[in-house]
Amino acid sequence: RADAEALRRTEARLRRVQRIGRVGGFEIDLRSGINHRSAEYMSLHGDTAEETQERHADWVRRLHPDDRDRAERAFLHAVSDESSVTQYAQEYRVVTAAGETRWISARAEIERDAEGRALFMRGAHVDVTEQKAA
């Protein structure tokens, strides 16, 4: 019971830090295509701040039209089985459901099996809109 309470407090602190830092976490199972998104991630993208599962197409739909092809191409190259990439980083804009444009800095690690096939991508989205405006 004490361990469960300690875990709850640790998770609450992490969520607070993510909210303050405008950082959202994600994990993609590259074999099933299931994308786990933290509540903070969804909030950064202008959606309800609830942990959820999405598909690749949901992320692509939010990409700014001027960044969509480039951002998706970079992602697909990074996670392709022919690639040896294990560190992923790029910046692009997303458009929220309310029509607001936000700049996202995405950073992630790609886990590969012994044959080099991409299995998981785990990382963070940081809202850098204010820095871009400055």
GROMACS .gro file of N, CA, C and O in nm:
model
  536
    1ARG      N    1   0.082  -0.120   0.000
    1ARG     CA    2   0.000   0.000   0.000
    1ARG      C    3   0.087   0.126   0.000
    1ARG      O    4   0.057   0.223  -0.068
    2ALA      N    5   0.193   0.123   0.079
    2ALA     CA    6   0.285   0.237   0.083
    2ALA      C    7   0.353   0.256  -0.052
    2ALA      O    8   0.374   0.369  -0.096
    3ASP      N    9   0.390   0.145  -0.117
    3ASP     CA   10   0.452   0.154  -0.249
    3ASP      C   11   0.357   0.215  -0.351
    3ASP      O   12   0.398   0.295  -0.435
    4ALA      N   13   0.231   0.178  -0.345
    4ALA     CA   14   0.131   0.231  -0.437
    4ALA      C   15   0.113   0.381  -0.417
    4ALA      O   16   0.103   0.457  -0.513
    5GLU      N   17   0.114   0.425  -0.292
    5GLU     CA   18   0.100   0.568  -0.261
    5GLU      C   19   0.223   0.645  -0.308
    5GLU      O   20   0.213   0.754  -0.365
    6ALA      N   21   0.340   0.589  -0.288
    6ALA     CA   22   0.464   0.654  -0.334
    6ALA      C   23   0.464   0.665  -0.486
    6ALA      O   24   0.504   0.768  -0.542
    7LEU      N   25   0.419   0.561  -0.554
    7LEU     CA   26   0.411   0.564  -0.700
    7LEU      C   27   0.312   0.671  -0.746
    7LEU      O   28   0.340   0.746  -0.839
    8ARG      N   29   0.197   0.681  -0.681
    8ARG     CA   30   0.097   0.781  -0.717
    8ARG      C   31   0.155   0.922  -0.702
    8ARG      O   32   0.137   1.007  -0.789
    9ARG      N   33   0.228   0.947  -0.592
    9ARG     CA   34   0.288   1.079  -0.571
    9ARG      C   35   0.395   1.109  -0.676
    9ARG      O   36   0.403   1.220  -0.727
   10THR      N   37   0.475   1.009  -0.710
   10THR     CA   38   0.579   1.026  -0.813
   10THR      C   39   0.515   1.057  -0.948
   10THR      O   40   0.561   1.147  -1.020
   11GLU      N   41   0.410   0.985  -0.984
   11GLU     CA   42   0.341   1.010  -1.112
   11GLU      C   43   0.279   1.148  -1.114
   11GLU      O   44   0.284   1.217  -1.216
   12ALA      N   45   0.223   1.193  -1.003
   12ALA     CA   46   0.164   1.327  -0.995
   12ALA      C   47   0.271   1.434  -1.013
   12ALA      O   48   0.248   1.534  -1.084
   13ARG      N   49   0.389   1.414  -0.953
   13ARG     CA   50   0.498   1.510  -0.970
   13ARG      C   51   0.543   1.514  -1.116
   13ARG      O   52   0.567   1.621  -1.172
   14LEU      N   53   0.555   1.398  -1.179
   14LEU     CA   54   0.596   1.392  -1.319
   14LEU      C   55   0.495   1.464  -1.408
   14LEU      O   56   0.533   1.542  -1.496
   15ARG      N   57   0.366   1.441  -1.387
   15ARG     CA   58   0.264   1.509  -1.466
   15ARG      C   59   0.273   1.660  -1.449
   15ARG      O   60   0.259   1.736  -1.545
   16ARG      N   61   0.299   1.705  -1.326
   16ARG     CA   62   0.310   1.849  -1.301
   16ARG      C   63   0.430   1.907  -1.375
   16ARG      O   64   0.422   2.012  -1.437
   17VAL      N   65   0.544   1.839  -1.367
   17VAL     CA   66   0.663   1.885  -1.439
   17VAL      C   67   0.637   1.889  -1.589
   17VAL      O   68   0.675   1.985  -1.657
   18GLN      N   69   0.571   1.787  -1.643
   18GLN     CA   70   0.539   1.786  -1.786
   18GLN      C   71   0.448   1.903  -1.822
   18GLN      O   72   0.469   1.968  -1.925
   19ARG      N   73   0.350   1.931  -1.739
   19ARG     CA   74   0.258   2.042  -1.768
   19ARG      C   75   0.333   2.174  -1.765
   19ARG      O   76   0.320   2.257  -1.855
   20ILE      N   77   0.413   2.196  -1.662
   20ILE     CA   78   0.489   2.321  -1.649
   20ILE      C   79   0.586   2.337  -1.766
   20ILE      O   80   0.599   2.445  -1.823
   21GLY      N   81   0.654   2.230  -1.802
   21GLY     CA   82   0.753   2.236  -1.910
   21GLY      C   83   0.695   2.223  -2.049
   21GLY      O   84   0.768   2.232  -2.147
   22ARG      N   85   0.564   2.205  -2.056
   22ARG     CA   86   0.495   2.186  -2.185
   22ARG      C   87   0.558   2.070  -2.262
   22ARG      O   88   0.595   2.082  -2.379
   23VAL      N   89   0.571   1.956  -2.192
   23VAL     CA   90   0.631   1.835  -2.246
   23VAL      C   91   0.529   1.723  -2.240
   23VAL      O   92   0.469   1.699  -2.136
   24GLY      N   93   0.510   1.656  -2.352
   24GLY     CA   94   0.421   1.541  -2.356
   24GLY      C   95   0.496   1.417  -2.399
   24GLY      O   96   0.585   1.422  -2.484
   25GLY      N   97   0.464   1.304  -2.338
   25GLY     CA   98   0.532   1.179  -2.370
   25GLY      C   99   0.451   1.092  -2.463
   25GLY      O  100   0.329   1.101  -2.470
   26PHE      N  101   0.524   1.007  -2.537
   26PHE     CA  102   0.458   0.912  -2.627
   26PHE      C  103   0.538   0.785  -2.637
   26PHE      O  104   0.658   0.783  -2.612
   27GLU      N  105   0.469   0.677  -2.673
   27GLU     CA  106   0.533   0.549  -2.702
   27GLU      C  107   0.457   0.487  -2.819
   27GLU      O  108   0.335   0.479  -2.816
   28ILE      N  109   0.532   0.447  -2.920
   28ILE     CA  110   0.471   0.387  -3.039
   28ILE      C  111   0.520   0.243  -3.051
   28ILE      O  112   0.640   0.219  -3.056
   29ASP      N  113   0.426   0.151  -3.057
   29ASP     CA  114   0.457   0.012  -3.088
   29ASP      C  115   0.458   0.004  -3.240
   29ASP      O  116   0.353   0.008  -3.305
   30LEU      N  117   0.576  -0.001  -3.299
   30LEU     CA  118   0.590   0.008  -3.444
   30LEU      C  119   0.542  -0.116  -3.517
   30LEU      O  120   0.520  -0.112  -3.637
   31ARG      N  121   0.524  -0.226  -3.446
   31ARG     CA  122   0.470  -0.348  -3.509
   31ARG      C  123   0.318  -0.344  -3.514
   31ARG      O  124   0.258  -0.380  -3.614
   32SER      N  125   0.254  -0.300  -3.406
   32SER     CA  126   0.107  -0.296  -3.404
   32SER      C  127   0.052  -0.164  -3.457
   32SER      O  128  -0.063  -0.157  -3.498
   33GLY      N  129   0.135  -0.059  -3.451
   33GLY     CA  130   0.090   0.072  -3.493
   33GLY      C  131   0.017   0.150  -3.386
   33GLY      O  132  -0.031   0.261  -3.409
   34ILE      N  133   0.010   0.095  -3.266
   34ILE     CA  134  -0.059   0.164  -3.157
   34ILE      C  135   0.034   0.270  -3.098
   34ILE      O  136   0.150   0.244  -3.067
   35ASN      N  137  -0.020   0.390  -3.083
   35ASN     CA  138   0.052   0.504  -3.029
   35ASN      C  139  -0.008   0.540  -2.894
   35ASN      O  140  -0.125   0.580  -2.887
   36HIS      N  141   0.069   0.529  -2.788
   36HIS     CA  142   0.024   0.572  -2.655
   36HIS      C  143   0.066   0.717  -2.638
   36HIS      O  144   0.183   0.751  -2.660
   37ARG      N  145  -0.029   0.803  -2.600
   37ARG     CA  146  -0.002   0.946  -2.581
   37ARG      C  147  -0.037   0.985  -2.438
   37ARG      O  148  -0.145   0.951  -2.390
   38SER      N  149   0.051   1.060  -2.374
   38SER     CA  150   0.022   1.108  -2.239
   38SER      C  151  -0.082   1.219  -2.247
   38SER      O  152  -0.105   1.279  -2.353
   39ALA      N  153  -0.143   1.247  -2.134
   39ALA     CA  154  -0.241   1.357  -2.128
   39ALA      C  155  -0.174   1.488  -2.168
   39ALA      O  156  -0.234   1.571  -2.239
   40GLU      N  157  -0.050   1.508  -2.126
   40GLU     CA  158   0.022   1.631  -2.159
   40GLU      C  159   0.047   1.641  -2.310
   40GLU      O  160   0.039   1.748  -2.368
   41TYR      N  161   0.078   1.530  -2.372
   41TYR     CA  162   0.098   1.527  -2.518
   41TYR      C  163  -0.030   1.572  -2.587
   41TYR      O  164  -0.027   1.657  -2.676
   42MET      N  165  -0.142   1.515  -2.545
   42MET     CA  166  -0.269   1.549  -2.609
   42MET      C  167  -0.301   1.697  -2.589
   42MET      O  168  -0.351   1.764  -2.680
   43SER      N  169  -0.272   1.750  -2.472
   43SER     CA  170  -0.295   1.891  -2.445
   43SER      C  171  -0.210   1.979  -2.536
   43SER      O  172  -0.259   2.079  -2.590
   44LEU      N  173  -0.083   1.943  -2.556
   44LEU     CA  174   0.004   2.020  -2.646
   44LEU      C  175  -0.052   2.025  -2.787
   44LEU      O  176  -0.034   2.124  -2.859
   45HIS      N  177  -0.120   1.919  -2.826
   45HIS     CA  178  -0.176   1.910  -2.960
   45HIS      C  179  -0.317   1.968  -2.967
   45HIS      O  180  -0.385   1.955  -3.069
   46GLY      N  181  -0.361   2.031  -2.858
   46GLY     CA  182  -0.489   2.101  -2.858
   46GLY      C  183  -0.609   2.012  -2.831
   46GLY      O  184  -0.723   2.054  -2.851
   47ASP      N  185  -0.586   1.890  -2.785
   47ASP     CA  186  -0.696   1.799  -2.755
   47ASP      C  187  -0.718   1.792  -2.604
   47ASP      O  188  -0.643   1.850  -2.526
   48THR      N  189  -0.819   1.719  -2.564
   48THR     CA  190  -0.847   1.698  -2.423
   48THR      C  191  -0.727   1.634  -2.355
   48THR      O  192  -0.670   1.539  -2.409
   49ALA      N  193  -0.692   1.685  -2.239
   49ALA     CA  194  -0.575   1.636  -2.166
   49ALA      C  195  -0.606   1.504  -2.098
   49ALA      O  196  -0.620   1.495  -1.977
   50GLU      N  197  -0.614   1.400  -2.181
   50GLU     CA  198  -0.636   1.265  -2.131
   50GLU      C  199  -0.543   1.170  -2.203
   50GLU      O  200  -0.524   1.181  -2.325
   51GLU      N  201  -0.486   1.076  -2.127
   51GLU     CA  202  -0.402   0.974  -2.189
   51GLU      C  203  -0.487   0.898  -2.290
   51GLU      O  204  -0.604   0.868  -2.264
   52THR      N  205  -0.430   0.867  -2.405
   52THR     CA  206  -0.508   0.801  -2.509
   52THR      C  207  -0.419   0.716  -2.598
   52THR      O  208  -0.297   0.719  -2.588
   53GLN      N  209  -0.484   0.642  -2.686
   53GLN     CA  210  -0.415   0.568  -2.792
   53GLN      C  211  -0.461   0.625  -2.925
   53GLN      O  212  -0.579   0.659  -2.941
   54GLU      N  213  -0.368   0.636  -3.017
   54GLU     CA  214  -0.398   0.687  -3.150
   54GLU      C  215  -0.332   0.600  -3.255
   54GLU      O  216  -0.257   0.507  -3.223
   55ARG      N  217  -0.353   0.636  -3.378
   55ARG     CA  218  -0.285   0.576  -3.492
   55ARG      C  219  -0.198   0.683  -3.558
   55ARG      O  220  -0.214   0.803  -3.534
   56HIS      N  221  -0.107   0.640  -3.641
   56HIS     CA  222  -0.016   0.730  -3.713
   56HIS      C  223  -0.095   0.838  -3.787
   56HIS      O  224  -0.057   0.956  -3.785
   57ALA      N  225  -0.205   0.802  -3.849
   57ALA     CA  226  -0.285   0.897  -3.927
   57ALA      C  227  -0.338   1.012  -3.842
   57ALA      O  228  -0.356   1.123  -3.894
   58ASP      N  229  -0.361   0.989  -3.714
   58ASP     CA  230  -0.408   1.097  -3.626
   58ASP      C  231  -0.301   1.205  -3.611
   58ASP      O  232  -0.331   1.323  -3.614
   59TRP      N  233  -0.176   1.162  -3.594
   59TRP     CA  234  -0.065   1.258  -3.586
   59TRP      C  235  -0.049   1.331  -3.719
   59TRP      O  236  -0.038   1.454  -3.722
   60VAL      N  237  -0.050   1.257  -3.830
   60VAL     CA  238  -0.033   1.318  -3.963
   60VAL      C  239  -0.142   1.422  -3.988
   60VAL      O  240  -0.114   1.531  -4.039
   61ARG      N  241  -0.263   1.393  -3.948
   61ARG     CA  242  -0.376   1.485  -3.969
   61ARG      C  243  -0.351   1.619  -3.900
   61ARG      O  244  -0.390   1.724  -3.950
   62ARG      N  245  -0.283   1.618  -3.784
   62ARG     CA  246  -0.258   1.742  -3.710
   62ARG      C  247  -0.138   1.820  -3.764
   62ARG      O  248  -0.121   1.938  -3.731
   63LEU      N  249  -0.052   1.757  -3.843
   63LEU     CA  250   0.065   1.827  -3.895
   63LEU      C  251   0.023   1.945  -3.983
   63LEU      O  252  -0.072   1.935  -4.062
   64HIS      N  253   0.094   2.055  -3.971
   64HIS     CA  254   0.069   2.172  -4.055
   64HIS      C  255   0.088   2.131  -4.201
   64HIS      O  256   0.184   2.060  -4.233
   65PRO      N  257   0.000   2.175  -4.290
   65PRO     CA  258   0.011   2.134  -4.431
   65PRO      C  259   0.148   2.162  -4.493
   65PRO      O  260   0.196   2.082  -4.574
   66ASP      N  261   0.213   2.272  -4.453
   66ASP     CA  262   0.345   2.303  -4.510
   66ASP      C  263   0.456   2.214  -4.455
   66ASP      O  264   0.565   2.210  -4.513
   67ASP      N  265   0.432   2.147  -4.344
   67ASP     CA  266   0.534   2.061  -4.282
   67ASP      C  267   0.502   1.912  -4.296
   67ASP      O  268   0.587   1.829  -4.268
   68ARG      N  269   0.381   1.881  -4.338
   68ARG     CA  270   0.332   1.743  -4.336
   68ARG      C  271   0.421   1.644  -4.410
   68ARG      O  272   0.464   1.544  -4.354
   69ASP      N  273   0.449   1.670  -4.536
   69ASP     CA  274   0.528   1.574  -4.615
   69ASP      C  275   0.667   1.555  -4.557
   69ASP      O  276   0.714   1.442  -4.541
   70ARG      N  277   0.735   1.664  -4.525
   70ARG     CA  278   0.871   1.656  -4.471
   70ARG      C  279   0.873   1.582  -4.338
   70ARG      O  280   0.955   1.493  -4.317
   71ALA      N  281   0.783   1.618  -4.247
   71ALA     CA  282   0.781   1.557  -4.113
   71ALA      C  283   0.747   1.408  -4.121
   71ALA      O  284   0.811   1.326  -4.056
   72GLU      N  285   0.649   1.375  -4.202
   72GLU     CA  286   0.613   1.233  -4.212
   72GLU      C  287   0.725   1.153  -4.278
   72GLU      O  288   0.757   1.042  -4.234
   73ARG      N  289   0.787   1.209  -4.381
   73ARG     CA  290   0.899   1.140  -4.448
   73ARG      C  291   1.013   1.115  -4.350
   73ARG      O  292   1.071   1.006  -4.346
   74ALA      N  293   1.046   1.215  -4.269
   74ALA     CA  294   1.155   1.199  -4.171
   74ALA      C  295   1.120   1.091  -4.069
   74ALA      O  296   1.205   1.008  -4.034
   75PHE      N  297   0.995   1.090  -4.023
   75PHE     CA  298   0.952   0.987  -3.928
   75PHE      C  299   0.960   0.849  -3.991
   75PHE      O  300   1.018   0.757  -3.932
   76LEU      N  301   0.903   0.832  -4.109
   76LEU     CA  302   0.899   0.701  -4.175
   76LEU      C  303   1.040   0.650  -4.205
   76LEU      O  304   1.067   0.530  -4.191
   77HIS      N  305   1.129   0.740  -4.244
   77HIS     CA  306   1.268   0.698  -4.268
   77HIS      C  307   1.330   0.649  -4.137
   77HIS      O  308   1.396   0.544  -4.134
   78ALA      N  309   1.312   0.725  -4.030
   78ALA     CA  310   1.374   0.691  -3.902
   78ALA      C  311   1.330   0.555  -3.851
   78ALA      O  312   1.411   0.481  -3.795
   79VAL      N  313   1.204   0.520  -3.870
   79VAL     CA  314   1.153   0.393  -3.815
   79VAL      C  315   1.154   0.279  -3.916
   79VAL      O  316   1.113   0.167  -3.884
   80SER      N  317   1.204   0.305  -4.035
   80SER     CA  318   1.207   0.197  -4.135
   80SER      C  319   1.307   0.089  -4.093
   80SER      O  320   1.405   0.117  -4.024
   81ASP      N  321   1.279  -0.032  -4.134
   81ASP     CA  322   1.368  -0.143  -4.101
   81ASP      C  323   1.502  -0.132  -4.173
   81ASP      O  324   1.600  -0.191  -4.130
   82GLU      N  325   1.508  -0.056  -4.280
   82GLU     CA  326   1.632  -0.037  -4.353
   82GLU      C  327   1.722   0.067  -4.287
   82GLU      O  328   1.840   0.076  -4.315
   83SER      N  329   1.665   0.147  -4.200
   83SER     CA  330   1.739   0.252  -4.132
   83SER      C  331   1.807   0.194  -4.008
   83SER      O  332   1.759   0.098  -3.949
   84SER      N  333   1.916   0.254  -3.968
   84SER     CA  334   1.981   0.215  -3.843
   84SER      C  335   1.964   0.322  -3.737
   84SER      O  336   2.028   0.318  -3.632
   85VAL      N  337   1.877   0.417  -3.762
   85VAL     CA  338   1.855   0.530  -3.672
   85VAL      C  339   1.802   0.480  -3.538
   85VAL      O  340   1.709   0.400  -3.533
   86THR      N  341   1.862   0.528  -3.430
   86THR     CA  342   1.811   0.498  -3.296
   86THR      C  343   1.777   0.626  -3.219
   86THR      O  344   1.712   0.620  -3.116
   87GLN      N  345   1.823   0.741  -3.269
   87GLN     CA  346   1.792   0.870  -3.209
   87GLN      C  347   1.716   0.954  -3.311
   87GLN      O  348   1.765   0.973  -3.422
   88TYR      N  349   1.601   1.002  -3.273
   88TYR     CA  350   1.512   1.075  -3.364
   88TYR      C  351   1.494   1.217  -3.310
   88TYR      O  352   1.474   1.235  -3.189
   89ALA      N  353   1.501   1.316  -3.399
   89ALA     CA  354   1.478   1.454  -3.359
   89ALA      C  355   1.433   1.533  -3.481
   89ALA      O  356   1.493   1.523  -3.589
   90GLN      N  357   1.325   1.608  -3.463
   90GLN     CA  358   1.283   1.702  -3.565
   90GLN      C  359   1.186   1.803  -3.506
   90GLN      O  360   1.131   1.781  -3.398
   91GLU      N  361   1.168   1.914  -3.577
   91GLU     CA  362   1.072   2.017  -3.538
   91GLU      C  363   0.975   2.037  -3.652
   91GLU      O  364   1.012   2.030  -3.769
   92TYR      N  365   0.850   2.062  -3.615
   92TYR     CA  366   0.744   2.087  -3.712
   92TYR      C  367   0.629   2.156  -3.642
   92TYR      O  368   0.625   2.165  -3.519
   93ARG      N  369   0.535   2.201  -3.721
   93ARG     CA  370   0.416   2.265  -3.666
   93ARG      C  371   0.299   2.169  -3.669
   93ARG      O  372   0.290   2.084  -3.759
   94VAL      N  373   0.211   2.184  -3.571
   94VAL     CA  374   0.083   2.114  -3.571
   94VAL      C  375  -0.026   2.220  -3.567
   94VAL      O  376  -0.004   2.333  -3.523
   95VAL      N  377  -0.143   2.182  -3.615
   95VAL     CA  378  -0.259   2.270  -3.611
   95VAL      C  379  -0.362   2.204  -3.521
   95VAL      O  380  -0.403   2.090  -3.546
   96THR      N  381  -0.403   2.275  -3.416
   96THR     CA  382  -0.500   2.220  -3.322
   96THR      C  383  -0.640   2.223  -3.383
   96THR      O  384  -0.664   2.290  -3.484
   97ALA      N  385  -0.732   2.152  -3.319
   97ALA     CA  386  -0.871   2.151  -3.365
   97ALA      C  387  -0.930   2.292  -3.365
   97ALA      O  388  -1.019   2.323  -3.446
   98ALA      N  389  -0.880   2.379  -3.277
   98ALA     CA  390  -0.928   2.517  -3.271
   98ALA      C  391  -0.862   2.607  -3.375
   98ALA      O  392  -0.893   2.726  -3.384
   99GLY      N  393  -0.769   2.550  -3.454
   99GLY     CA  394  -0.703   2.627  -3.559
   99GLY      C  395  -0.574   2.695  -3.517
   99GLY      O  396  -0.514   2.768  -3.596
  100GLU      N  397  -0.529   2.672  -3.395
  100GLU     CA  398  -0.405   2.732  -3.347
  100GLU      C  399  -0.285   2.653  -3.400
  100GLU      O  400  -0.287   2.530  -3.403
  101THR      N  401  -0.181   2.725  -3.442
  101THR     CA  402  -0.058   2.661  -3.489
  101THR      C  403   0.043   2.659  -3.375
  101THR      O  404   0.067   2.762  -3.311
  102ARG      N  405   0.100   2.543  -3.349
  102ARG     CA  406   0.201   2.527  -3.244
  102ARG      C  407   0.323   2.459  -3.303
  102ARG      O  408   0.312   2.367  -3.384
  103TRP      N  409   0.440   2.503  -3.259
  103TRP     CA  410   0.566   2.440  -3.297
  103TRP      C  411   0.598   2.331  -3.196
  103TRP      O  412   0.590   2.353  -3.075
  104ILE      N  413   0.636   2.214  -3.247
  104ILE     CA  414   0.670   2.099  -3.166
  104ILE      C  415   0.814   2.058  -3.194
  104ILE      O  416   0.855   2.047  -3.309
  105SER      N  417   0.889   2.036  -3.087
  105SER     CA  418   1.022   1.976  -3.098
  105SER      C  419   1.006   1.833  -3.049
  105SER      O  420   0.972   1.809  -2.933
  106ALA      N  421   1.027   1.738  -3.140
  106ALA     CA  422   1.011   1.596  -3.108
  106ALA      C  423   1.147   1.532  -3.092
  106ALA      O  424   1.236   1.550  -3.176
  107ARG      N  425   1.163   1.456  -2.984
  107ARG     CA  426   1.286   1.381  -2.958
  107ARG      C  427   1.244   1.242  -2.913
  107ARG      O  428   1.151   1.226  -2.835
  108ALA      N  429   1.316   1.141  -2.961
  108ALA     CA  430   1.279   1.004  -2.925
  108ALA      C  431   1.396   0.909  -2.944
  108ALA      O  432   1.493   0.940  -3.014
  109GLU      N  433   1.381   0.792  -2.883
  109GLU     CA  434   1.472   0.680  -2.903
  109GLU      C  435   1.395   0.570  -2.975
  109GLU      O  436   1.278   0.547  -2.945
  110ILE      N  437   1.462   0.504  -3.067
  110ILE     CA  438   1.402   0.393  -3.140
  110ILE      C  439   1.470   0.265  -3.095
  110ILE      O  440   1.592   0.252  -3.104
  111GLU      N  441   1.389   0.173  -3.046
  111GLU     CA  442   1.440   0.042  -3.002
  111GLU      C  443   1.430  -0.053  -3.120
  111GLU      O  444   1.326  -0.064  -3.184
  112ARG      N  445   1.540  -0.123  -3.148
  112ARG     CA  446   1.546  -0.217  -3.260
  112ARG      C  447   1.581  -0.357  -3.210
  112ARG      O  448   1.650  -0.370  -3.109
  113ASP      N  449   1.536  -0.458  -3.282
  113ASP     CA  450   1.571  -0.595  -3.245
  113ASP      C  451   1.710  -0.629  -3.300
  113ASP      O  452   1.776  -0.544  -3.364
  114ALA      N  453   1.756  -0.750  -3.278
  114ALA     CA  454   1.890  -0.792  -3.319
  114ALA      C  455   1.912  -0.782  -3.469
  114ALA      O  456   2.025  -0.765  -3.516
  115GLU      N  457   1.804  -0.792  -3.548
  115GLU     CA  458   1.815  -0.781  -3.693
  115GLU      C  459   1.801  -0.636  -3.741
  115GLU      O  460   1.804  -0.610  -3.861
  116GLY      N  461   1.783  -0.543  -3.649
  116GLY     CA  462   1.774  -0.402  -3.685
  116GLY      C  463   1.633  -0.353  -3.712
  116GLY      O  464   1.614  -0.237  -3.750
  117ARG      N  465   1.534  -0.438  -3.694
  117ARG     CA  466   1.395  -0.394  -3.716
  117ARG      C  467   1.349  -0.303  -3.602
  117ARG      O  468   1.371  -0.333  -3.485
  118ALA      N  469   1.283  -0.194  -3.639
  118ALA     CA  470   1.232  -0.099  -3.540
  118ALA      C  471   1.114  -0.161  -3.467
  118ALA      O  472   1.020  -0.210  -3.531
  119LEU      N  473   1.120  -0.160  -3.334
  119LEU     CA  474   1.015  -0.218  -3.252
  119LEU      C  475   0.932  -0.111  -3.181
  119LEU      O  476   0.809  -0.115  -3.183
  120PHE      N  477   1.000  -0.018  -3.115
  120PHE     CA  478   0.932   0.086  -3.038
  120PHE      C  479   1.000   0.220  -3.059
  120PHE      O  480   1.122   0.226  -3.079
  121MET      N  481   0.921   0.325  -3.051
  121MET     CA  482   0.974   0.460  -3.044
  121MET      C  483   0.916   0.520  -2.916
  121MET      O  484   0.795   0.517  -2.895
  122ARG      N  485   1.004   0.571  -2.830
  122ARG     CA  486   0.962   0.634  -2.705
  122ARG      C  487   1.025   0.772  -2.699
  122ARG      O  488   1.145   0.785  -2.721
  123GLY      N  489   0.941   0.872  -2.668
  123GLY     CA  490   0.998   1.005  -2.666
  123GLY      C  491   0.907   1.110  -2.610
  123GLY      O  492   0.813   1.082  -2.536
  124ALA      N  493   0.940   1.234  -2.647
  124ALA     CA  494   0.870   1.350  -2.593
  124ALA      C  495   0.848   1.454  -2.702
  124ALA      O  496   0.928   1.468  -2.794
  125HIS      N  497   0.737   1.523  -2.687
  125HIS     CA  498   0.708   1.643  -2.766
  125HIS      C  499   0.716   1.762  -2.673
  125HIS      O  500   0.658   1.757  -2.563
  126VAL      N  501   0.787   1.864  -2.715
  126VAL     CA  502   0.798   1.987  -2.637
  126VAL      C  503   0.741   2.100  -2.721
  126VAL      O  504   0.776   2.116  -2.839
  127ASP      N  505   0.652   2.177  -2.661
  127ASP     CA  506   0.593   2.293  -2.729
  127ASP      C  507   0.697   2.405  -2.726
  127ASP      O  508   0.730   2.458  -2.619
  128VAL      N  509   0.752   2.442  -2.842
  128VAL     CA  510   0.853   2.546  -2.853
  128VAL      C  511   0.800   2.669  -2.927
  128VAL      O  512   0.875   2.748  -2.981
  129THR      N  513   0.667   2.684  -2.927
  129THR     CA  514   0.603   2.794  -2.998
  129THR      C  515   0.655   2.930  -2.951
  129THR      O  516   0.687   3.017  -3.033
  130GLU      N  517   0.664   2.950  -2.819
  130GLU     CA  518   0.710   3.078  -2.766
  130GLU      C  519   0.854   3.106  -2.807
  130GLU      O  520   0.889   3.219  -2.840
  131GLN      N  521   0.939   3.005  -2.807
  131GLN     CA  522   1.078   3.024  -2.847
  131GLN      C  523   1.086   3.061  -2.995
  131GLN      O  524   1.168   3.145  -3.034
  132LYS      N  525   1.005   2.998  -3.078
  132LYS     CA  526   1.004   3.030  -3.222
  132LYS      C  527   0.957   3.173  -3.245
  132LYS      O  528   1.010   3.244  -3.330
  133ALA      N  529   0.859   3.216  -3.167
  133ALA     CA  530   0.806   3.352  -3.181
  133ALA      C  531   0.910   3.457  -3.141
  133ALA      O  532   0.916   3.565  -3.199
  134ALA      N  533   0.993   3.422  -3.041
  134ALA     CA  534   1.096   3.516  -2.994
  134ALA      C  535   1.205   3.529  -3.099
  134ALA      O  536   1.268   3.630  -3.114
   0.00000   0.00000   0.00000
